[in-house]
Structures are given as structure tokens and as C-alpha cells.
Tab-separated table of N, CA and C in Angstrom:
chain	number	residue	atom	x	y	z
A	107	MET	N	161.450	22.583	39.048
A	107	MET	CA	161.655	22.114	40.379
A	107	MET	C	160.462	22.511	41.295
A	108	LYS	N	160.020	23.751	41.116
A	108	LYS	CA	158.898	24.260	42.001
A	108	LYS	C	157.687	23.459	41.649
A	109	ARG	N	157.520	23.190	40.363
A	109	ARG	CA	156.322	22.374	39.950
A	109	ARG	C	156.372	21.006	40.518
A	110	THR	N	157.474	20.350	40.628
A	110	THR	CA	157.607	18.999	41.131
A	110	THR	C	157.310	19.031	42.669
A	111	SER	N	157.847	19.914	43.370
A	111	SER	CA	157.480	19.964	44.790
A	111	SER	C	156.079	20.304	45.099
A	112	THR	N	155.430	21.092	44.216
A	112	THR	CA	153.946	21.383	44.347
A	112	THR	C	153.179	20.075	44.158
A	113	ALA	N	153.555	19.339	43.087
A	113	ALA	CA	152.876	18.086	42.771
A	113	ALA	C	153.015	17.030	43.930
A	114	ILE	N	154.242	17.013	44.465
A	114	ILE	CA	154.511	16.095	45.648
A	114	ILE	C	153.698	16.486	46.849
A	115	ALA	N	153.601	17.828	47.120
A	115	ALA	CA	152.855	18.308	48.266
A	115	ALA	C	151.416	18.033	48.059
A	116	LEU	N	150.928	18.225	46.810
A	116	LEU	CA	149.463	17.942	46.532
A	116	LEU	C	149.158	16.421	46.634
A	117	GLY	N	150.124	15.631	46.187
A	117	GLY	CA	149.948	14.100	46.283
A	117	GLY	C	149.907	13.750	47.663
A	118	MET	N	150.840	14.293	48.529
A	118	MET	CA	150.762	13.993	49.998
A	118	MET	C	149.505	14.387	50.663
A	119	ILE	N	149.008	15.529	50.331
A	119	ILE	CA	147.636	15.962	50.866
A	119	ILE	C	146.609	15.053	50.479
A	120	LEU	N	146.571	14.669	49.192
A	120	LEU	CA	145.514	13.746	48.724
A	120	LEU	C	145.633	12.322	49.481
A	121	LEU	N	146.842	11.860	49.597
A	121	LEU	CA	147.097	10.600	50.265
A	121	LEU	C	146.662	10.706	51.751
A	122	LEU	N	146.961	11.778	52.431
A	122	LEU	CA	146.590	11.984	53.840
A	122	LEU	C	145.026	12.034	53.908
A	123	CYS	N	144.373	12.725	52.996
A	123	CYS	CA	142.859	12.724	53.004
A	123	CYS	C	142.321	11.328	52.790
A	124	ALA	N	142.863	10.589	51.846
A	124	ALA	CA	142.344	9.247	51.577
A	124	ALA	C	142.556	8.355	52.799
A	125	VAL	N	143.728	8.388	53.341
A	125	VAL	CA	143.948	7.505	54.577
A	125	VAL	C	143.036	7.907	55.726
A	126	THR	N	142.788	9.283	55.923
A	126	THR	CA	141.876	9.681	56.965
A	126	THR	C	140.451	9.234	56.693
A	127	TRP	N	140.026	9.315	55.524
A	127	TRP	CA	138.659	8.836	55.104
A	127	TRP	C	138.479	7.353	55.255
A	128	LEU	N	139.479	6.634	54.861
A	128	LEU	CA	139.386	5.153	54.957
A	128	LEU	C	139.456	4.701	56.386
A	129	SER	N	140.103	5.372	57.216
A	129	SER	CA	140.292	4.959	58.603
A	129	SER	C	139.181	5.278	59.497
A	130	CYS	N	138.246	6.118	59.029
A	130	CYS	CA	137.089	6.507	59.873
A	130	CYS	C	136.244	5.256	60.138
A	131	GLY	N	135.785	5.034	61.439
A	131	GLY	CA	135.009	3.882	61.681
A	131	GLY	C	133.593	3.958	61.362
A	132	VAL	N	133.064	5.082	61.143
A	132	VAL	CA	131.686	5.201	60.844
A	132	VAL	C	131.476	5.197	59.297
A	133	LYS	N	130.745	4.180	58.772
A	133	LYS	CA	130.563	4.164	57.350
A	133	LYS	C	129.061	4.189	56.920
A	134	SER	N	128.183	4.359	57.835
A	134	SER	CA	126.802	4.456	57.504
A	134	SER	C	126.134	5.612	58.290
A	135	ALA	N	124.945	5.900	57.899
A	135	ALA	CA	124.131	6.899	58.525
A	135	ALA	C	123.835	6.506	59.996
A	136	PRO	N	123.820	7.576	60.831
A	136	PRO	CA	123.416	7.217	62.264
A	136	PRO	C	122.039	6.571	62.358
A	137	ILE	N	121.812	5.853	63.402
A	137	ILE	CA	120.523	5.106	63.623
A	137	ILE	C	119.776	5.860	64.709
A	138	PRO	N	118.481	6.179	64.480
A	138	PRO	CA	117.739	6.874	65.534
A	138	PRO	C	117.590	5.978	66.735
A	139	PRO	N	117.606	6.549	67.985
A	139	PRO	CA	117.472	5.761	69.166
A	139	PRO	C	116.285	4.734	69.254
A	140	GLU	N	115.213	5.189	68.733
A	140	GLU	CA	114.008	4.288	68.684
A	140	GLU	C	114.197	3.060	67.875
A	141	GLU	N	115.177	3.026	66.926
A	141	GLU	CA	115.483	1.868	66.116
A	141	GLU	C	116.567	1.081	66.708
A	142	ALA	N	117.308	1.608	67.672
A	142	ALA	CA	118.534	0.969	68.210
A	142	ALA	C	118.130	0.140	69.488
A	143	ARG	N	116.873	0.198	69.935
A	143	ARG	CA	116.503	-0.559	71.121
A	143	ARG	C	116.014	-2.000	70.566
A	144	PRO	N	116.063	-2.971	71.489
A	144	PRO	CA	115.568	-4.299	71.241
A	144	PRO	C	114.043	-4.261	70.829
A	145	GLU	N	113.616	-5.221	70.034
A	145	GLU	CA	112.141	-5.341	69.728
A	145	GLU	C	111.451	-5.653	71.085
A	146	ARG	N	110.151	-5.285	71.130
A	146	ARG	CA	109.342	-5.634	72.217
A	146	ARG	C	109.037	-7.105	72.407
A	147	ILE	N	109.125	-7.561	73.640
A	147	ILE	CA	108.735	-8.954	73.906
A	147	ILE	C	107.203	-9.025	73.928
A	148	LEU	N	106.657	-10.001	73.213
A	148	LEU	CA	105.226	-10.121	73.132
A	148	LEU	C	104.659	-11.533	73.634
A	149	ASP	N	105.585	-12.295	74.129
A	149	ASP	CA	105.163	-13.720	74.531
A	149	ASP	C	105.409	-14.057	75.958
A	150	LEU	N	105.407	-13.057	76.839
A	150	LEU	CA	105.545	-13.273	78.267
A	150	LEU	C	104.426	-14.101	78.810
A	151	THR	N	104.799	-15.191	79.577
A	151	THR	CA	103.740	-16.001	80.141
A	151	THR	C	104.136	-16.221	81.611
A	152	ALA	N	103.082	-16.576	82.434
A	152	ALA	CA	103.304	-16.746	83.838
A	152	ALA	C	102.479	-17.977	84.309
A	153	GLU	N	102.988	-18.735	85.225
A	153	GLU	CA	102.276	-19.823	85.833
A	153	GLU	C	102.616	-19.981	87.328
A	154	SER	N	101.685	-20.404	88.171
A	154	SER	CA	101.933	-20.690	89.595
A	154	SER	C	102.626	-21.981	89.677
A	155	VAL	N	103.779	-21.949	90.354
A	155	VAL	CA	104.525	-23.147	90.659
A	155	VAL	C	104.775	-23.324	92.170
A	156	LYS	N	105.281	-24.399	92.551
A	156	LYS	CA	105.524	-24.640	93.985
A	156	LYS	C	106.211	-23.482	94.684
A	157	ASP	N	107.269	-22.990	94.060
A	157	ASP	CA	108.065	-21.943	94.694
A	157	ASP	C	107.675	-20.493	94.472
A	158	GLY	N	106.663	-20.310	93.628
A	158	GLY	CA	106.129	-18.895	93.423
A	158	GLY	C	105.453	-18.761	92.059
A	159	VAL	N	105.879	-17.692	91.294
A	159	VAL	CA	105.340	-17.523	90.014
A	159	VAL	C	106.431	-17.600	88.989
A	160	ARG	N	106.318	-18.536	88.036
A	160	ARG	CA	107.366	-18.683	87.013
A	160	ARG	C	106.940	-17.887	85.784
A	161	LEU	N	107.988	-16.960	85.404
A	161	LEU	CA	107.796	-16.142	84.220
A	161	LEU	C	108.682	-16.744	83.120
A	162	ARG	N	108.174	-16.702	81.809
A	162	ARG	CA	108.952	-17.244	80.702
A	162	ARG	C	108.644	-16.336	79.527
A	163	TRP	N	109.781	-16.097	78.755
A	163	TRP	CA	109.670	-15.234	77.515
A	163	TRP	C	110.870	-15.608	76.595
A	164	ASP	N	110.620	-15.423	75.276
A	164	ASP	CA	111.600	-15.702	74.291
A	164	ASP	C	112.593	-14.520	74.142
A	165	ARG	N	113.763	-14.876	73.696
A	165	ARG	CA	114.846	-13.891	73.394
A	165	ARG	C	114.447	-13.076	72.245
A	166	PRO	N	114.539	-11.682	72.441
A	166	PRO	CA	114.306	-10.755	71.254
A	166	PRO	C	115.506	-11.055	70.251
A	167	ARG	N	115.106	-11.101	69.019
A	167	ARG	CA	116.072	-11.443	67.907
A	167	ARG	C	116.462	-10.262	67.132
A	168	ASN	N	115.749	-9.138	67.122
A	168	ASN	CA	115.999	-8.027	66.379
A	168	ASN	C	115.929	-6.674	67.112
A	169	TYR	N	116.495	-5.717	66.492
A	169	TYR	CA	116.245	-4.344	67.027
A	169	TYR	C	114.874	-3.838	66.583
A	170	ALA	N	114.380	-2.832	67.197
A	170	ALA	CA	113.073	-2.317	66.753
A	170	ALA	C	113.132	-1.788	65.260
A	171	GLY	N	114.269	-1.439	64.783
A	171	GLY	CA	114.422	-1.058	63.408
A	171	GLY	C	114.490	-2.182	62.392
A	172	GLY	N	114.527	-3.504	62.937
A	172	GLY	CA	114.568	-4.625	62.087
A	172	GLY	C	115.827	-5.358	61.909
A	173	LYS	N	116.994	-4.781	62.243
A	173	LYS	CA	118.246	-5.494	62.070
A	173	LYS	C	118.455	-6.447	63.133
A	174	SER	N	119.372	-7.399	62.894
A	174	SER	CA	119.590	-8.536	63.896
A	174	SER	C	120.280	-7.992	65.107
A	175	LEU	N	119.708	-8.358	66.291
A	175	LEU	CA	120.209	-7.930	67.632
A	175	LEU	C	121.515	-8.722	67.972
A	176	ARG	N	122.615	-8.041	68.232
A	176	ARG	CA	123.837	-8.756	68.569
A	176	ARG	C	124.352	-8.420	69.936
A	177	ASP	N	123.735	-7.433	70.605
A	177	ASP	CA	124.349	-6.945	71.848
A	177	ASP	C	123.308	-6.935	72.999
A	178	LEU	N	122.564	-7.963	73.089
A	178	LEU	CA	121.533	-8.117	74.162
A	178	LEU	C	122.309	-8.129	75.503
A	179	GLY	N	121.992	-7.242	76.461
A	179	GLY	CA	122.713	-7.254	77.685
A	179	GLY	C	121.941	-7.880	78.921
A	180	GLY	N	120.604	-7.791	78.885
A	180	GLY	CA	119.803	-8.299	79.979
A	180	GLY	C	118.412	-7.908	79.920
A	181	PHE	N	117.658	-8.204	81.035
A	181	PHE	CA	116.273	-7.973	81.183
A	181	PHE	C	116.033	-7.267	82.509
A	182	THR	N	114.970	-6.505	82.567
A	182	THR	CA	114.460	-5.972	83.853
A	182	THR	C	113.054	-6.498	83.979
A	183	VAL	N	112.885	-7.259	85.089
A	183	VAL	CA	111.499	-7.855	85.405
A	183	VAL	C	110.833	-6.827	86.355
A	184	VAL	N	109.657	-6.373	86.038
A	184	VAL	CA	108.917	-5.393	86.735
A	184	VAL	C	107.620	-6.093	87.241
A	185	ARG	N	107.274	-5.770	88.447
A	185	ARG	CA	106.012	-6.326	89.075
A	185	ARG	C	105.200	-5.348	89.732
A	186	ALA	N	103.887	-5.525	89.673
A	186	ALA	CA	102.915	-4.744	90.451
A	186	ALA	C	102.058	-5.713	91.196
A	187	GLU	N	101.734	-5.361	92.490
A	187	GLU	CA	100.833	-6.217	93.204
A	187	GLU	C	99.437	-5.603	93.170
A	188	GLY	N	98.414	-6.456	92.816
A	188	GLY	CA	97.058	-5.966	92.713
A	188	GLY	C	97.017	-4.866	91.685
A	189	GLN	N	96.390	-3.760	92.106
A	189	GLN	CA	96.288	-2.585	91.200
A	189	GLN	C	97.311	-1.526	91.482
A	190	GLY	N	98.336	-1.864	92.272
A	190	GLY	CA	99.406	-0.935	92.667
A	190	GLY	C	100.299	-0.707	91.480
A	191	GLY	N	101.265	0.234	91.678
A	191	GLY	CA	102.227	0.634	90.663
A	191	GLY	C	103.313	-0.295	90.496
A	192	TYR	N	103.930	-0.293	89.370
A	192	TYR	CA	105.081	-1.225	88.993
A	192	TYR	C	106.329	-0.808	89.777
A	193	GLN	N	107.041	-1.934	90.167
A	193	GLN	CA	108.398	-1.696	90.806
A	193	GLN	C	109.438	-2.683	90.180
A	194	THR	N	110.581	-2.314	90.054
A	194	THR	CA	111.597	-3.227	89.508
A	194	THR	C	111.770	-4.341	90.501
A	195	LEU	N	111.736	-5.520	89.937
A	195	LEU	CA	111.839	-6.756	90.791
A	195	LEU	C	113.260	-7.265	90.785
A	196	VAL	N	113.813	-7.475	89.578
A	196	VAL	CA	115.116	-8.097	89.401
A	196	VAL	C	115.698	-7.694	88.049
A	197	GLU	N	117.030	-7.704	87.978
A	197	GLU	CA	117.808	-7.632	86.662
A	197	GLU	C	118.227	-9.013	86.322
A	198	VAL	N	117.926	-9.470	85.102
A	198	VAL	CA	118.355	-10.781	84.690
A	198	VAL	C	119.430	-10.593	83.621
A	199	PRO	N	120.728	-10.874	83.869
A	199	PRO	CA	121.752	-10.618	82.851
A	199	PRO	C	121.733	-11.733	81.764
A	200	VAL	N	122.258	-11.256	80.588
A	200	VAL	CA	122.532	-12.298	79.525
A	200	VAL	C	123.955	-12.467	79.404
A	201	THR	N	124.404	-13.683	79.549
A	201	THR	CA	125.883	-13.852	79.564
A	201	THR	C	126.345	-14.789	78.391
A	202	ASP	N	125.673	-14.871	77.367
A	202	ASP	CA	125.961	-15.745	76.244
A	202	ASP	C	126.463	-15.036	75.002
A	203	GLN	N	126.927	-13.755	75.111
A	203	GLN	CA	127.351	-12.956	73.906
A	203	GLN	C	128.384	-13.600	73.182
A	204	GLU	N	129.378	-14.206	73.766
A	204	GLU	CA	130.508	-14.830	73.074
A	204	GLU	C	130.354	-16.285	72.790
A	205	ARG	N	129.233	-16.860	73.075
A	205	ARG	CA	129.027	-18.311	72.817
A	205	ARG	C	128.533	-18.508	71.429
A	206	PHE	N	128.809	-19.715	70.926
A	206	PHE	CA	128.319	-20.182	69.670
A	206	PHE	C	126.812	-20.323	69.661
A	207	GLN	N	126.237	-20.934	70.687
A	207	GLN	CA	124.856	-21.136	70.736
A	207	GLN	C	124.286	-20.263	71.850
A	208	VAL	N	123.313	-19.435	71.481
A	208	VAL	CA	122.706	-18.501	72.520
A	208	VAL	C	121.395	-19.050	73.132
A	209	GLN	N	121.162	-18.537	74.356
A	209	GLN	CA	120.003	-18.934	75.060
A	209	GLN	C	118.781	-18.489	74.296
A	210	ARG	N	117.783	-19.329	73.917
A	210	ARG	CA	116.602	-18.955	73.206
A	210	ARG	C	115.409	-18.394	74.080
A	211	ASP	N	115.340	-18.906	75.207
A	211	ASP	CA	114.267	-18.459	76.085
A	211	ASP	C	114.743	-18.240	77.462
A	212	PHE	N	114.036	-17.537	78.272
A	212	PHE	CA	114.470	-17.138	79.607
A	212	PHE	C	113.356	-17.411	80.626
A	213	THR	N	113.685	-17.776	81.842
A	213	THR	CA	112.699	-17.957	82.875
A	213	THR	C	113.215	-17.254	84.174
A	214	PHE	N	112.237	-16.912	84.983
A	214	PHE	CA	112.588	-16.345	86.336
A	214	PHE	C	111.449	-16.719	87.214
A	215	VAL	N	111.689	-17.215	88.488
A	215	VAL	CA	110.716	-17.522	89.401
A	215	VAL	C	110.710	-16.504	90.521
A	216	ASP	N	109.559	-15.819	90.584
A	216	ASP	CA	109.372	-14.818	91.641
A	216	ASP	C	108.966	-15.661	92.940
A	217	GLN	N	109.843	-15.765	93.826
A	217	GLN	CA	109.614	-16.482	95.048
A	217	GLN	C	109.029	-15.637	96.124
A	218	ASN	N	108.935	-14.336	95.972
A	218	ASN	CA	108.404	-13.412	96.970
A	218	ASN	C	106.948	-13.092	96.621
A	219	THR	N	106.137	-14.206	96.683
A	219	THR	CA	104.634	-14.028	96.359
A	219	THR	C	103.891	-14.718	97.485
A	220	GLN	N	102.559	-14.326	97.569
A	220	GLN	CA	101.746	-14.917	98.547
A	220	GLN	C	100.539	-15.604	97.875
A	221	LEU	N	100.143	-16.773	98.391
A	221	LEU	CA	98.973	-17.434	97.790
A	221	LEU	C	97.717	-16.536	97.860
A	222	GLY	N	96.966	-16.570	96.759
A	222	GLY	CA	95.662	-15.813	96.653
A	222	GLY	C	95.892	-14.314	96.229
A	223	ALA	N	97.134	-13.875	96.144
A	223	ALA	CA	97.410	-12.483	95.680
A	223	ALA	C	97.525	-12.385	94.282
A	224	ASP	N	97.086	-11.177	93.714
A	224	ASP	CA	97.157	-10.957	92.267
A	224	ASP	C	98.486	-10.166	91.950
A	225	TYR	N	99.157	-10.482	90.880
A	225	TYR	CA	100.324	-9.874	90.461
A	225	TYR	C	100.325	-9.607	88.960
A	226	ARG	N	100.909	-8.484	88.478
A	226	ARG	CA	101.072	-8.099	87.097
A	226	ARG	C	102.571	-8.019	86.801
A	227	TYR	N	103.005	-8.461	85.678
A	227	TYR	CA	104.401	-8.462	85.347
A	227	TYR	C	104.538	-7.903	83.879
A	228	VAL	N	105.659	-7.270	83.676
A	228	VAL	CA	106.209	-6.924	82.389
A	228	VAL	C	107.706	-7.140	82.414
A	229	VAL	N	108.334	-7.283	81.196
A	229	VAL	CA	109.760	-7.511	81.083
A	229	VAL	C	110.277	-6.428	80.085
A	230	ILE	N	111.372	-5.803	80.376
A	230	ILE	CA	112.024	-4.846	79.467
A	230	ILE	C	113.339	-5.434	79.128
A	231	SER	N	113.679	-5.570	77.802
A	231	SER	CA	115.060	-5.947	77.540
A	231	SER	C	115.909	-4.759	77.224
A	232	LYS	N	117.283	-4.993	77.446
A	232	LYS	CA	118.251	-3.966	77.268
A	232	LYS	C	119.401	-4.411	76.465
A	233	THR	N	120.048	-3.474	75.767
A	233	THR	CA	121.278	-3.809	75.090
A	233	THR	C	122.422	-3.499	76.065
A	234	ILE	N	123.610	-3.967	75.684
A	234	ILE	CA	124.832	-3.764	76.494
A	234	ILE	C	125.048	-2.281	76.874
A	235	ASP	N	124.769	-1.417	75.863
A	235	ASP	CA	124.985	-0.027	75.988
A	235	ASP	C	123.758	0.830	76.496
A	236	GLY	N	122.731	0.076	77.005
A	236	GLY	CA	121.690	0.770	77.717
A	236	GLY	C	120.423	1.074	76.987
A	237	TYR	N	120.249	0.794	75.730
A	237	TYR	CA	119.005	1.018	75.061
A	237	TYR	C	117.927	0.024	75.517
A	238	GLN	N	116.818	0.497	75.926
A	238	GLN	CA	115.742	-0.279	76.464
A	238	GLN	C	114.584	-0.466	75.517
A	239	SER	N	114.006	-1.621	75.515
A	239	SER	CA	112.801	-1.914	74.685
A	239	SER	C	111.617	-1.340	75.299
A	240	LEU	N	110.547	-1.339	74.588
A	240	LEU	CA	109.223	-0.992	75.187
A	240	LEU	C	108.870	-2.139	76.101
A	241	PRO	N	108.058	-1.905	77.132
A	241	PRO	CA	107.605	-2.988	77.970
A	241	PRO	C	106.969	-4.152	77.174
A	242	SER	N	107.090	-5.377	77.703
A	242	SER	CA	106.477	-6.522	77.115
A	242	SER	C	104.968	-6.447	77.293
A	243	ASN	N	104.388	-7.500	76.761
A	243	ASN	CA	102.915	-7.662	77.036
A	243	ASN	C	102.768	-7.802	78.574
A	244	GLU	N	101.676	-7.258	79.115
A	244	GLU	CA	101.439	-7.392	80.648
A	244	GLU	C	100.785	-8.696	80.853
A	245	ILE	N	101.238	-9.373	81.876
A	245	ILE	CA	100.650	-10.718	82.229
A	245	ILE	C	100.119	-10.498	83.691
A	246	THR	N	98.895	-10.981	83.896
A	246	THR	CA	98.312	-10.941	85.267
A	246	THR	C	98.046	-12.388	85.703
A	247	ILE	N	98.438	-12.640	86.913
A	247	ILE	CA	98.179	-13.937	87.514
A	247	ILE	C	97.829	-13.855	89.001
A	248	ARG	N	96.933	-14.761	89.395
A	248	ARG	CA	96.644	-14.961	90.863
A	248	ARG	C	97.417	-16.150	91.345
A	249	ARG	N	98.264	-15.940	92.332
A	249	ARG	CA	99.165	-17.021	92.850
A	249	ARG	C	98.213	-17.986	93.530
A	250	ALA	N	98.367	-19.175	93.056
A	250	ALA	CA	97.521	-20.348	93.574
A	250	ALA	C	98.456	-21.542	93.772
A	251	VAL	N	97.914	-22.548	94.485
A	251	VAL	CA	98.650	-23.793	94.731
A	251	VAL	C	98.585	-24.533	93.440
A	252	PRO	N	99.668	-24.951	92.832
A	252	PRO	CA	99.635	-25.668	91.561
A	252	PRO	C	99.036	-27.011	91.802
A	253	PRO	N	98.379	-27.583	90.731
A	253	PRO	CA	97.800	-28.888	90.934
A	253	PRO	C	98.880	-29.947	91.054
A	254	PRO	N	98.559	-30.973	91.853
A	254	PRO	CA	99.581	-32.064	92.033
A	254	PRO	C	99.779	-32.792	90.752
A	255	PRO	N	100.993	-33.394	90.575
A	255	PRO	CA	101.178	-34.274	89.355
A	255	PRO	C	100.402	-35.450	89.455
A	256	PRO	N	100.066	-36.056	88.316
A	256	PRO	CA	99.219	-37.265	88.312
A	256	PRO	C	99.845	-38.413	89.107
A	257	ASP	N	99.024	-39.206	89.728
A	257	ASP	CA	99.511	-40.362	90.526
A	257	ASP	C	99.702	-41.525	89.516
A	258	PRO	N	100.927	-42.010	89.444
A	258	PRO	CA	101.199	-43.100	88.415
A	258	PRO	C	100.418	-44.343	88.714
A	259	GLU	N	99.982	-44.473	89.964
A	259	GLU	CA	99.309	-45.730	90.246
A	259	GLU	C	97.817	-45.672	89.777
A	260	THR	N	97.256	-44.492	89.677
A	260	THR	CA	95.810	-44.399	89.320
A	260	THR	C	95.599	-43.706	87.947
A	261	PHE	N	96.669	-43.195	87.343
A	261	PHE	CA	96.486	-42.442	86.112
A	261	PHE	C	96.123	-43.324	84.941
A	262	THR	N	95.160	-42.900	84.173
A	262	THR	CA	94.755	-43.603	82.958
A	262	THR	C	94.716	-42.612	81.749
A	263	LEU	N	95.084	-43.031	80.631
A	263	LEU	CA	95.015	-42.160	79.426
A	263	LEU	C	93.542	-41.965	79.108
A	264	PRO	N	93.185	-40.809	78.618
A	264	PRO	CA	91.772	-40.494	78.260
A	264	PRO	C	91.505	-41.379	76.978
A	265	THR	N	90.260	-41.822	76.962
A	265	THR	CA	89.813	-42.633	75.822
A	265	THR	C	89.613	-41.621	74.576
A	266	PRO	N	90.166	-41.964	73.461
A	266	PRO	CA	89.996	-41.123	72.308
A	266	PRO	C	88.564	-41.054	71.856
A	267	THR	N	88.129	-39.956	71.344
A	267	THR	CA	86.738	-39.825	70.834
A	267	THR	C	86.720	-40.392	69.407
A	268	PRO	N	85.784	-41.260	69.140
A	268	PRO	CA	85.710	-41.880	67.813
A	268	PRO	C	85.417	-40.779	66.698
A	269	ILE	N	86.081	-41.011	65.573
A	269	ILE	CA	85.820	-40.074	64.513
A	269	ILE	C	84.517	-40.371	63.833
A	270	PRO	N	83.680	-39.359	63.646
A	270	PRO	CA	82.246	-39.608	63.015
A	270	PRO	C	82.385	-40.006	61.597
């Protein structure tokens, strides 16, 4: 009888240990913070448009560690005027986490610019839980009046160069 109750108690303890181990949510090694942040944006571009300076960049697809990025939360656009220091300009949220098709590229128009002034921009991406990427490539632009669109009345296609 004593042997049966010891076996039952041991079986219950093993069952409890197995259930506890299986119910634990963490099944892999922890990820270092430098690998949990989004990969760095390397394709930031800028152009002068009628309303200001238009910035464009592609969505980061991976974490810095190489795994697929699933929790992109937004971007911080940072600007410096001339040779001055950088200041946060705007936070651009990402709102497509639950959608089937995600936004592939992002744009932002900085309307608070002056003609003839020089500006430098970088973009930092962030995960929902606050991990930040390294700053993007720096882009420098002088705000200028954009060229007018071609006049349809006088526009002609360029003549192709003959092949030698």
C-alpha cells in the first residue's frame, strides 16, 4: 500500500513537472537587443516638391539579426538645418500590422522648409515594443523650386540616337 501511494505521488510530481515545462511560453534562447531591432534603412531619398521636401524609403523587412520583421511600429523622421544638430521632426506610425497586404514604401513631405535652405534627414524605424534601428543613410538636399511639368502643347519626344 505504501509503495502504491509513493508511486502515485511520484507520478503526480512528474506529471506536474511535464505540464509546467510544456506550458512555458519561452522555447528558444533569448535574443540580444542588437538583433531584435529592425534592420537599418539604406534607401532614403529626398526631392524638392511644390509643398516642401518629399522623403521616401522602403519598409524594413528583417530584424538586424536576420529574422523576418513582424512588429514594425513606426518611424522617427529626424532633420538638421544646414550644419546644425538633428531634431526629431515627426513620428510616422505603421498601421498595417493586421492587414493581409502591408505597405511597402513610405513617404513624408516636410512642409516646414524654406527655398534655398539646406536640410539633412535620417529615418529611424521602431518595433511596437520600442526597439530602434540604427539611423538610415543621411540625405542632404537644398530646397529649390521644382521644375514645371512639360507643356503638352510644345513637348516633343527626344530623337533616338542611331545604333552604330
